[in-house]
Short mmCIF file of C-alpha atoms and ligand atoms in Angstrom, two decimals:
data_model
loop_
_atom_site.label_atom_id
_atom_site.label_comp_id
_atom_site.label_asym_id
_atom_site.label_seq_id
_atom_site.Cartn_x
_atom_site.Cartn_y
_atom_site.Cartn_z
CA MET A 276 -8.74 -3.06 -13.04
CA ARG A 277 -11.92 -5.51 -13.96
CA ASP A 278 -12.81 -5.75 -10.69
CA VAL A 279 -12.18 -2.21 -9.37
CA LEU A 280 -15.08 -1.36 -12.25
CA ASN A 281 -17.35 -3.44 -11.81
CA ALA A 282 -17.89 -3.71 -8.24
CA GLY A 283 -18.06 0.08 -9.04
CA LEU A 284 -20.47 -0.11 -10.68
CA ILE A 285 -22.51 -2.33 -8.50
CA ASP A 286 -22.23 -0.06 -6.79
CA PHE A 287 -23.64 3.30 -8.69
CA LEU A 288 -26.47 0.94 -9.75
CA LYS A 289 -27.62 0.89 -6.44
CA ALA A 290 -26.99 4.10 -5.72
CA SER A 291 -28.65 5.01 -8.68
CA PRO A 292 -32.35 3.53 -8.61
CA THR A 293 -33.81 6.94 -10.54
CA PRO A 294 -32.71 9.21 -13.08
CA PHE A 295 -32.78 12.05 -10.09
CA HIS A 296 -30.04 9.64 -8.40
CA ALA A 297 -27.65 8.48 -11.38
CA THR A 298 -27.51 12.26 -12.18
CA ALA A 299 -26.53 12.82 -7.62
CA SER A 300 -24.26 10.08 -8.10
CA LEU A 301 -22.65 10.91 -11.28
CA ALA A 302 -22.22 14.64 -9.60
CA LEU A 303 -20.59 13.56 -7.08
CA ARG A 304 -18.33 11.79 -8.52
CA LEU A 305 -17.94 14.66 -10.18
CA GLU A 306 -16.92 16.70 -7.24
CA ALA A 307 -15.02 14.01 -5.53
CA ALA A 308 -12.53 14.44 -8.95
CA GLY A 309 -12.10 18.36 -8.60
CA TYR A 310 -15.79 19.01 -11.08
CA GLN A 311 -17.20 22.73 -9.88
CA ARG A 312 -20.76 23.09 -10.64
CA LEU A 313 -21.93 25.11 -12.82
CA ASP A 314 -25.37 26.87 -12.70
CA GLU A 315 -27.54 27.62 -15.88
CA ARG A 316 -28.88 30.61 -14.10
CA GLU A 317 -25.97 32.43 -13.59
CA SER A 318 -22.86 33.59 -16.03
CA TRP A 319 -20.49 31.43 -16.01
CA SER A 320 -16.77 31.64 -16.11
CA VAL A 321 -15.07 28.59 -17.51
CA VAL A 322 -11.09 28.38 -17.66
CA SER A 323 -8.95 26.46 -20.03
CA GLY A 324 -8.29 23.50 -18.18
CA GLY A 325 -11.53 23.71 -15.92
CA ARG A 326 -13.44 20.50 -15.12
CA TYR A 327 -17.04 21.62 -15.05
CA TYR A 328 -20.65 20.04 -14.07
CA VAL A 329 -24.37 21.76 -15.38
CA THR A 330 -27.71 19.85 -15.01
CA ARG A 331 -30.63 20.28 -15.61
CA ASN A 332 -34.47 18.69 -14.20
CA ASP A 333 -32.27 17.21 -11.84
CA SER A 334 -32.58 13.92 -14.52
CA SER A 335 -29.44 15.54 -16.97
CA ILE A 336 -26.03 16.37 -17.04
CA ILE A 337 -23.64 17.34 -19.10
CA ALA A 338 -19.79 16.72 -17.70
CA ILE A 339 -16.89 19.74 -19.36
CA LYS A 340 -13.45 18.94 -18.93
CA MET A 341 -11.89 22.16 -20.62
CA GLY A 342 -8.86 21.67 -23.09
CA ARG A 343 -5.77 23.05 -22.56
CA GLN A 344 -5.78 23.77 -25.59
CA ALA A 345 -8.82 26.12 -27.69
CA PRO A 346 -11.56 23.69 -28.23
CA LEU A 347 -11.96 25.22 -32.32
CA LEU A 348 -8.50 23.87 -33.03
CA ASN A 349 -8.96 20.94 -32.46
CA GLY A 350 -12.77 19.71 -31.74
CA ILE A 351 -14.33 18.17 -29.31
CA ARG A 352 -14.15 14.54 -27.78
CA MET A 353 -18.09 13.74 -26.80
CA VAL A 354 -19.98 11.31 -25.25
CA GLY A 355 -23.63 10.59 -24.73
CA ALA A 356 -25.50 7.96 -23.67
CA HIS A 357 -28.36 8.13 -21.19
CA THR A 358 -29.85 8.37 -17.35
CA ASP A 359 -33.11 6.24 -17.08
CA SER A 360 -34.58 3.06 -17.75
CA PRO A 361 -38.31 1.01 -18.25
CA CYS A 362 -39.94 1.38 -15.14
CA LEU A 363 -43.14 2.33 -13.48
CA ARG A 364 -44.08 5.53 -11.97
CA VAL A 365 -46.31 5.76 -9.38
CA LYS A 366 -49.97 8.17 -10.95
CA PRO A 367 -50.30 11.86 -8.87
CA GLN A 368 -53.70 10.66 -6.92
CA PRO A 369 -52.66 7.10 -6.43
CA GLU A 370 -54.07 5.51 -2.73
CA LEU A 371 -56.30 2.66 -3.82
CA GLN A 372 -57.96 -0.49 -1.46
CA ARG A 373 -59.39 -3.17 -2.27
CA GLN A 374 -59.52 -6.54 -0.69
CA GLY A 375 -58.42 -4.59 2.04
CA PHE A 376 -54.95 -3.57 0.24
CA LEU A 377 -53.33 -0.17 0.40
CA GLN A 378 -52.02 -0.23 -3.24
CA LEU A 379 -50.46 2.30 -6.08
CA GLY A 380 -51.84 2.99 -9.41
CA VAL A 381 -48.75 3.36 -11.46
CA GLU A 382 -48.60 4.27 -15.20
CA VAL A 383 -45.52 1.97 -16.89
CA TYR A 384 -42.25 3.94 -18.66
CA GLY A 385 -41.16 3.22 -21.84
CA GLY A 386 -40.65 -0.51 -22.92
CA ALA A 387 -40.67 -2.09 -20.03
CA LEU A 388 -40.58 -5.49 -20.22
CA LEU A 389 -43.73 -6.31 -18.34
CA ALA A 390 -43.67 -10.12 -16.91
CA PRO A 391 -40.92 -9.86 -14.38
CA TRP A 392 -42.29 -6.86 -12.64
CA PHE A 393 -44.25 -10.10 -10.30
CA ASP A 394 -42.32 -11.15 -7.53
CA ARG A 395 -40.21 -8.80 -6.87
CA ASP A 396 -39.48 -7.64 -3.82
CA LEU A 397 -39.62 -4.41 -4.25
CA SER A 398 -39.07 -0.19 -3.53
CA LEU A 399 -39.61 3.40 -4.45
CA ALA A 400 -37.76 6.47 -4.98
CA GLY A 401 -37.69 9.68 -6.86
CA ARG A 402 -38.29 13.39 -6.68
CA VAL A 403 -40.58 14.90 -4.34
CA THR A 404 -41.38 19.07 -4.43
CA TYR A 405 -43.57 19.81 -1.73
CA ARG A 406 -43.91 24.10 0.42
CA ARG A 407 -41.50 24.62 3.95
CA ASP A 408 -41.85 27.74 5.28
CA GLY A 409 -43.48 29.59 2.40
CA LYS A 410 -40.97 28.33 -0.30
CA VAL A 411 -41.57 25.37 -3.15
CA GLU A 412 -38.26 22.96 -2.67
CA SER A 413 -37.81 19.30 -3.60
CA GLN A 414 -35.91 16.32 -2.66
CA LEU A 415 -35.03 13.71 -3.87
CA ILE A 416 -36.05 10.73 -1.53
CA ASP A 417 -35.45 7.18 -1.56
CA PHE A 418 -37.29 4.16 0.32
CA LYS A 419 -34.38 2.29 -0.18
CA LEU A 420 -37.17 -0.46 2.12
CA PRO A 421 -38.18 -3.61 0.03
CA ILE A 422 -42.14 -1.48 0.99
CA ALA A 423 -44.29 -3.12 -2.06
CA VAL A 424 -44.95 -6.69 -4.25
CA ILE A 425 -46.63 -7.38 -7.36
CA PRO A 426 -47.66 -10.97 -6.22
CA ASN A 427 -48.79 -12.92 -9.86
CA LEU A 428 -51.87 -15.21 -9.49
CA ALA A 429 -50.62 -18.41 -8.98
CA ILE A 430 -50.76 -21.43 -11.88
CA HIS A 431 -54.00 -22.58 -11.14
CA LEU A 432 -56.08 -19.44 -11.79
CA ASN A 433 -54.53 -19.09 -14.41
CA ARG A 434 -53.99 -22.39 -16.81
CA THR A 435 -52.48 -20.20 -20.11
CA ALA A 436 -50.35 -18.12 -18.12
CA ASN A 437 -46.91 -19.97 -19.44
CA ASP A 438 -48.91 -19.35 -23.47
CA GLY A 439 -48.06 -15.69 -23.69
CA TRP A 440 -50.28 -14.46 -20.90
CA HIS A 441 -51.64 -9.61 -21.46
CA ILE A 442 -50.86 -8.01 -18.79
CA ASN A 443 -53.44 -5.41 -18.57
CA PRO A 444 -50.98 -2.75 -17.14
CA GLN A 445 -54.57 -0.68 -15.70
CA THR A 446 -55.24 -3.56 -13.87
CA GLU A 447 -52.42 -5.91 -12.99
CA LEU A 448 -49.36 -3.90 -12.20
CA PRO A 449 -50.92 -1.50 -8.89
CA PRO A 450 -48.13 -2.53 -6.39
CA ILE A 451 -49.90 -4.11 -2.91
CA LEU A 452 -48.13 -1.66 0.16
CA ALA A 453 -49.97 -2.65 3.20
CA GLN A 454 -52.78 -4.35 4.59
CA VAL A 455 -55.20 -1.97 5.94
CA ALA A 456 -57.89 -2.43 8.56
CA GLY A 457 -61.91 -1.42 7.61
CA ASP A 458 -62.66 1.77 6.92
CA GLU A 459 -58.96 3.66 8.15
CA ARG A 460 -57.75 5.64 5.22
CA ILE A 461 -53.02 5.82 3.69
CA ASP A 462 -52.70 9.12 1.60
CA PHE A 463 -50.06 8.98 -0.07
CA ARG A 464 -48.85 12.40 -0.06
CA ALA A 465 -48.53 12.03 4.54
CA LEU A 466 -46.64 9.21 3.90
CA LEU A 467 -43.83 11.06 0.98
CA THR A 468 -44.01 13.92 4.60
CA GLU A 469 -42.86 11.63 6.65
CA GLN A 470 -40.02 10.12 4.33
CA LEU A 471 -39.32 13.96 4.00
CA ALA A 472 -38.92 13.97 7.73
CA ARG A 473 -36.81 10.26 7.80
CA GLU A 474 -34.24 10.95 5.52
CA HIS A 475 -34.48 14.56 5.68
CA GLN A 476 -34.60 15.77 8.62
CA LEU A 477 -36.57 18.11 7.14
CA ASN A 478 -40.63 19.24 8.19
CA ALA A 479 -43.02 19.79 4.84
CA ASP A 480 -46.46 21.56 5.46
CA VAL A 481 -47.48 20.06 2.08
CA VAL A 482 -45.43 17.73 -0.50
CA LEU A 483 -47.49 19.68 -3.92
CA ASP A 484 -46.21 16.75 -6.41
CA TYR A 485 -43.86 14.48 -7.06
CA GLU A 486 -42.08 11.66 -9.65
CA LEU A 487 -42.10 8.25 -8.74
CA SER A 488 -40.30 5.08 -9.19
CA PHE A 489 -41.07 2.04 -7.78
CA TYR A 490 -37.23 -0.52 -8.26
CA ASP A 491 -35.87 -3.89 -7.94
CA THR A 492 -34.14 -4.09 -4.14
CA GLN A 493 -31.83 -6.79 -4.85
CA ASP A 494 -29.12 -5.23 -5.17
CA ALA A 495 -26.68 -5.93 -8.63
CA ALA A 496 -24.61 -8.56 -8.50
CA GLN A 497 -21.66 -10.57 -10.32
CA ILE A 498 -23.22 -14.14 -10.92
CA GLY A 499 -22.25 -17.32 -13.18
CA LEU A 500 -20.03 -21.13 -12.86
CA ASN A 501 -17.07 -18.16 -13.57
CA GLY A 502 -17.82 -14.63 -12.59
CA ASP A 503 -19.12 -14.55 -15.96
CA PHE A 504 -22.11 -12.07 -16.11
CA ILE A 505 -23.53 -9.17 -13.82
CA ALA A 506 -26.89 -9.58 -13.22
CA GLY A 507 -28.59 -5.47 -12.53
CA ALA A 508 -31.73 -3.22 -12.98
CA ARG A 509 -30.93 -0.81 -15.85
CA LEU A 510 -27.90 -1.93 -16.96
CA ASP A 511 -29.41 -0.02 -19.52
CA ASN A 512 -28.32 2.49 -19.97
CA LEU A 513 -26.49 3.13 -16.73
CA LEU A 514 -23.60 0.50 -17.62
CA SER A 515 -22.51 3.03 -20.63
CA CYS A 516 -23.31 6.04 -18.56
CA TYR A 517 -20.35 4.77 -15.83
CA ALA A 518 -17.93 3.83 -18.62
CA GLY A 519 -17.83 7.02 -20.01
CA LEU A 520 -17.84 8.62 -16.45
CA GLN A 521 -14.92 6.18 -15.01
CA ALA A 522 -12.94 7.21 -19.39
CA LEU A 523 -13.41 10.50 -18.83
CA LEU A 524 -12.22 10.47 -15.50
CA ALA A 525 -8.55 9.28 -16.61
CA ALA A 526 -8.55 11.00 -19.44
CA ASP A 527 -6.39 13.17 -18.66
CA SER A 528 -5.75 14.75 -22.11
CA ASP A 529 -5.48 18.44 -23.89
CA GLU A 530 -7.89 17.64 -25.05
CA THR A 531 -11.87 19.24 -23.98
CA CYS A 532 -13.63 16.34 -23.13
CA ILE A 533 -17.47 16.07 -22.94
CA LEU A 534 -19.53 13.59 -21.70
CA VAL A 535 -23.85 14.21 -21.95
CA CYS A 536 -26.42 11.79 -20.12
CA ASN A 537 -29.98 12.63 -21.05
CA ASP A 538 -32.75 12.04 -18.78
CA HIS A 539 -35.92 11.12 -21.63
CA GLU A 540 -33.99 8.78 -24.50
CA GLU A 541 -36.37 5.64 -23.32
CA VAL A 542 -39.84 8.02 -24.48
CA GLY A 543 -38.57 9.70 -27.11
CA SER A 544 -36.08 12.24 -26.20
CA SER A 545 -38.59 14.92 -26.54
CA SER A 546 -37.97 17.08 -23.67
CA ALA A 547 -36.68 20.73 -22.13
CA CYS A 548 -33.04 17.76 -20.36
CA GLY A 549 -33.78 14.88 -22.73
CA ALA A 550 -31.46 14.82 -26.23
CA ASP A 551 -33.80 15.93 -28.53
CA GLY A 552 -33.92 19.69 -26.11
CA PRO A 553 -31.95 22.37 -26.32
CA MET A 554 -29.30 21.57 -23.74
CA LEU A 555 -26.63 20.47 -25.08
CA GLU A 556 -26.29 23.14 -28.11
CA GLN A 557 -26.72 25.48 -25.56
CA THR A 558 -24.25 24.50 -22.93
CA LEU A 559 -21.49 24.60 -25.93
CA GLN A 560 -23.29 27.66 -26.83
CA ARG A 561 -22.13 28.57 -23.77
CA LEU A 562 -18.41 27.30 -24.18
CA LEU A 563 -17.25 28.22 -27.29
CA PRO A 564 -17.04 31.07 -29.31
CA ASP A 565 -19.97 32.29 -31.78
CA GLY A 566 -21.27 31.76 -35.32
CA ASP A 567 -17.70 30.17 -37.65
CA ALA A 568 -15.73 29.89 -34.93
CA TYR A 569 -19.32 27.53 -33.72
CA VAL A 570 -18.98 25.99 -36.69
CA ARG A 571 -16.16 25.09 -36.87
CA THR A 572 -15.39 24.00 -34.09
CA ILE A 573 -18.31 21.31 -34.01
CA GLN A 574 -16.77 19.99 -37.43
CA ARG A 575 -13.94 19.43 -35.89
CA SER A 576 -16.06 16.67 -33.28
CA LEU A 577 -17.39 14.14 -32.86
CA MET A 578 -19.85 11.84 -30.94
CA VAL A 579 -19.22 8.36 -28.89
CA SER A 580 -22.69 7.44 -28.58
CA ALA A 581 -23.98 4.86 -26.54
CA ASP A 582 -25.96 2.68 -25.20
CA ASN A 583 -26.69 -1.14 -24.97
CA ALA A 584 -26.61 -3.37 -28.30
CA HIS A 585 -28.56 -6.80 -28.21
CA GLY A 586 -25.78 -9.75 -27.19
CA VAL A 587 -26.68 -13.42 -29.27
CA HIS A 588 -28.90 -15.44 -26.43
CA PRO A 589 -28.16 -19.00 -27.71
CA ASN A 590 -32.26 -19.73 -26.08
CA TYR A 591 -33.41 -17.34 -29.11
CA ALA A 592 -30.26 -16.81 -31.90
CA ASP A 593 -32.12 -16.71 -34.66
CA LYS A 594 -33.24 -13.03 -33.77
CA HIS A 595 -30.38 -12.26 -35.32
CA ASP A 596 -27.52 -12.38 -38.48
CA GLY A 597 -26.43 -14.54 -38.75
CA ASN A 598 -22.98 -13.08 -39.94
CA HIS A 599 -24.34 -10.01 -37.33
CA GLY A 600 -24.19 -10.96 -33.62
CA PRO A 601 -22.85 -9.36 -30.36
CA LYS A 602 -21.52 -11.97 -28.15
CA LEU A 603 -21.36 -10.82 -24.77
CA ASN A 604 -17.99 -10.32 -22.87
CA ALA A 605 -16.04 -10.59 -26.88
CA GLY A 606 -16.30 -5.81 -26.87
CA PRO A 607 -18.35 -3.38 -27.24
CA VAL A 608 -19.75 -3.62 -30.42
CA ILE A 609 -20.76 -0.55 -33.19
CA LYS A 610 -24.09 -0.52 -33.85
CA VAL A 611 -25.50 0.18 -38.00
CA ASN A 612 -28.63 0.50 -39.23
CA ASN A 613 -28.33 2.65 -43.29
CA ASN A 614 -31.75 4.02 -42.08
CA GLN A 615 -30.50 5.94 -39.92
CA ARG A 616 -31.80 4.52 -36.65
CA TYR A 617 -28.75 4.81 -35.66
CA ALA A 618 -25.50 7.72 -36.17
CA THR A 619 -22.91 5.15 -37.24
CA ASN A 620 -21.56 5.91 -40.59
CA SER A 621 -18.19 4.45 -41.94
CA GLU A 622 -16.31 6.88 -41.15
CA THR A 623 -17.04 7.67 -37.48
CA ALA A 624 -17.03 3.34 -37.17
CA GLY A 625 -13.98 3.36 -38.63
CA PHE A 626 -12.49 6.08 -36.21
CA PHE A 627 -13.86 4.09 -33.50
CA ARG A 628 -12.15 0.90 -35.01
CA HIS A 629 -9.07 2.50 -35.48
CA LEU A 630 -8.92 3.11 -31.56
CA CYS A 631 -10.05 -0.08 -30.05
CA MET A 632 -7.06 -1.52 -32.70
CA ALA A 633 -4.98 0.32 -31.23
CA GLU A 634 -5.91 -0.24 -27.22
CA GLU A 635 -6.20 -3.86 -28.57
CA VAL A 636 -9.93 -4.92 -27.29
CA PRO A 637 -11.65 -6.87 -29.56
CA VAL A 638 -14.67 -5.14 -31.20
CA GLN A 639 -18.01 -6.14 -32.66
CA SER A 640 -20.48 -5.32 -35.41
CA PHE A 641 -23.71 -5.34 -35.57
CA VAL A 642 -27.23 -4.54 -37.82
CA VAL A 643 -30.59 -6.30 -37.07
CA ARG A 644 -31.69 -8.28 -38.73
CA SER A 645 -33.33 -7.47 -42.81
CA ASP A 646 -36.13 -8.56 -41.29
CA MET A 647 -36.97 -6.73 -38.58
CA GLY A 648 -37.24 -3.28 -36.84
CA CYS A 649 -34.21 -1.64 -34.89
CA GLY A 650 -34.45 0.63 -32.11
CA SER A 651 -32.65 3.45 -32.29
CA THR A 652 -30.69 5.83 -29.01
CA ILE A 653 -29.56 9.17 -28.81
CA GLY A 654 -27.06 9.58 -31.10
CA PRO A 655 -28.57 9.71 -34.13
CA ILE A 656 -30.53 12.52 -32.34
CA ALA A 657 -27.71 13.97 -31.09
CA ALA A 658 -25.90 14.23 -34.75
CA SER A 659 -29.20 16.06 -35.84
CA HIS A 660 -29.14 18.95 -33.81
CA LEU A 661 -26.01 19.54 -33.54
CA GLY A 662 -24.32 18.72 -37.13
CA VAL A 663 -22.04 16.10 -35.26
CA ARG A 664 -20.02 13.08 -36.87
CA THR A 665 -21.42 10.79 -34.70
CA VAL A 666 -21.07 6.63 -33.80
CA ASP A 667 -23.43 4.42 -32.07
CA ILE A 668 -21.98 2.28 -29.83
CA GLY A 669 -22.06 -0.23 -27.13
CA LEU A 670 -21.50 -3.60 -24.97
CA PRO A 671 -24.13 -6.46 -25.61
CA THR A 672 -26.53 -6.76 -22.74
CA PHE A 673 -29.39 -9.41 -22.90
CA ALA A 674 -32.92 -9.28 -21.06
CA MET A 675 -32.92 -5.36 -22.37
CA HIS A 676 -35.82 -3.94 -20.78
CA SER A 677 -36.58 -6.27 -17.94
CA ILE A 678 -35.90 -5.17 -14.40
CA ARG A 679 -33.00 -7.84 -14.38
CA GLU A 680 -30.56 -6.55 -17.55
CA LEU A 681 -27.33 -8.92 -17.75
CA CYS A 682 -23.82 -8.15 -19.56
CA GLY A 683 -20.75 -10.00 -19.81
CA SER A 684 -17.46 -9.52 -16.62
CA HIS A 685 -15.56 -8.54 -19.04
CA ASP A 686 -17.15 -6.35 -20.74
CA LEU A 687 -17.18 -2.94 -18.96
CA ALA A 688 -13.51 -2.66 -19.00
CA HIS A 689 -13.76 -2.66 -22.48
CA LEU A 690 -15.23 -0.74 -22.64
CA VAL A 691 -13.62 2.56 -20.32
CA LYS A 692 -10.12 1.60 -21.70
CA VAL A 693 -11.34 2.48 -25.58
CA LEU A 694 -13.66 5.70 -24.27
CA THR A 695 -10.96 6.40 -22.61
CA ALA A 696 -8.23 6.45 -25.71
CA PHE A 697 -11.28 8.25 -27.11
CA TYR A 698 -10.57 11.22 -24.94
CA ARG A 699 -7.29 11.03 -24.95
CA SER A 700 -6.69 11.32 -28.59
CA HIS A 701 -5.25 14.02 -30.11
CA ASP A 702 -6.84 13.04 -34.05
CA LEU A 703 -9.38 13.36 -35.03
CA PRO A 704 -10.16 12.02 -38.61
ZN1 ZN B 1664 -30.59 2.70 -23.99
#
């Protein structure tokens, strides 16, 4: 089972270089399992026992498994995660021609670790909006091939590179795509028109706009002498999206279950499709009765907000509180922050711990060092919007926000097992 899940995760990461592609990958897998697409612009007729999904901005998705009994009786089991990851996004007028090279200007999306972006074989993917036959349409594209690179500066020209090196994102990050002759000008939008023709066999009159990210073409892989690790891009937080999906598909219960995967977590969640926007609340309002019954249902519900945790790195063990250092391959981590950077409370943490014990899944705890600041997740945002009880959990990883992150190869199976038990659980506290 563990190997099947890990192989599935590696495939999912490859198919999901951007939040748009991650949403499409999730939708594809949901449709294969009989989930029907709901259109936010149309009226919905949702029946008990039905399976549905809805997307917004092509980059956030909510999967819904309606229970056989009314959700009012027993609440809703929700798992939340995010589809976006820090990366380099192409600017609107990106062409730079310097020293005979075609380069593209980029904007850093989210809190990326920048140094690992150098010397990687990069490709480009995302959403393109174009005009065809007088209509404005959008499509996802993925160049797939390594078409760009950001070469390092030789150490001979930067002798202090290993002493800490400030990277200027404006001047040092534009990837190189090609060498160009003399006064030849390259129009980036024309390249996108060609890619639309190649990938989708469509002839766009003109590319109007785009949201495109560079990504590393090296596939995720199981690595280590004994295969203990999975290395790959975007484990934060496609690892949790994939675990939530697998749990939802495995949970053959009578309960109403939801998986919500939002875009824009890495930049604060404040957008129409982000967790700080109204997407989940509006979806629930359409699924549940109004007023009194709506509030009663939410108050009987529980959300597990799944996002990766920081495992103890052997070279930097002092970055953790000595009693709260999660180990890779030692199970999911309950994340606690009394200042509400995480939404976990004793009741929700206790319930998650109870599920782990019942499933014989190891479980760990994380609290940040008292002299360091704490990250956050969609958990407190969803909790404060809906008023739903929430626990923040996640799998321990290294190198969060690098272009290649690392998790334990035993942990995905642990997380899927406990999330499946959560979706199946008849009694919430
Ligand atoms: Zn994250």
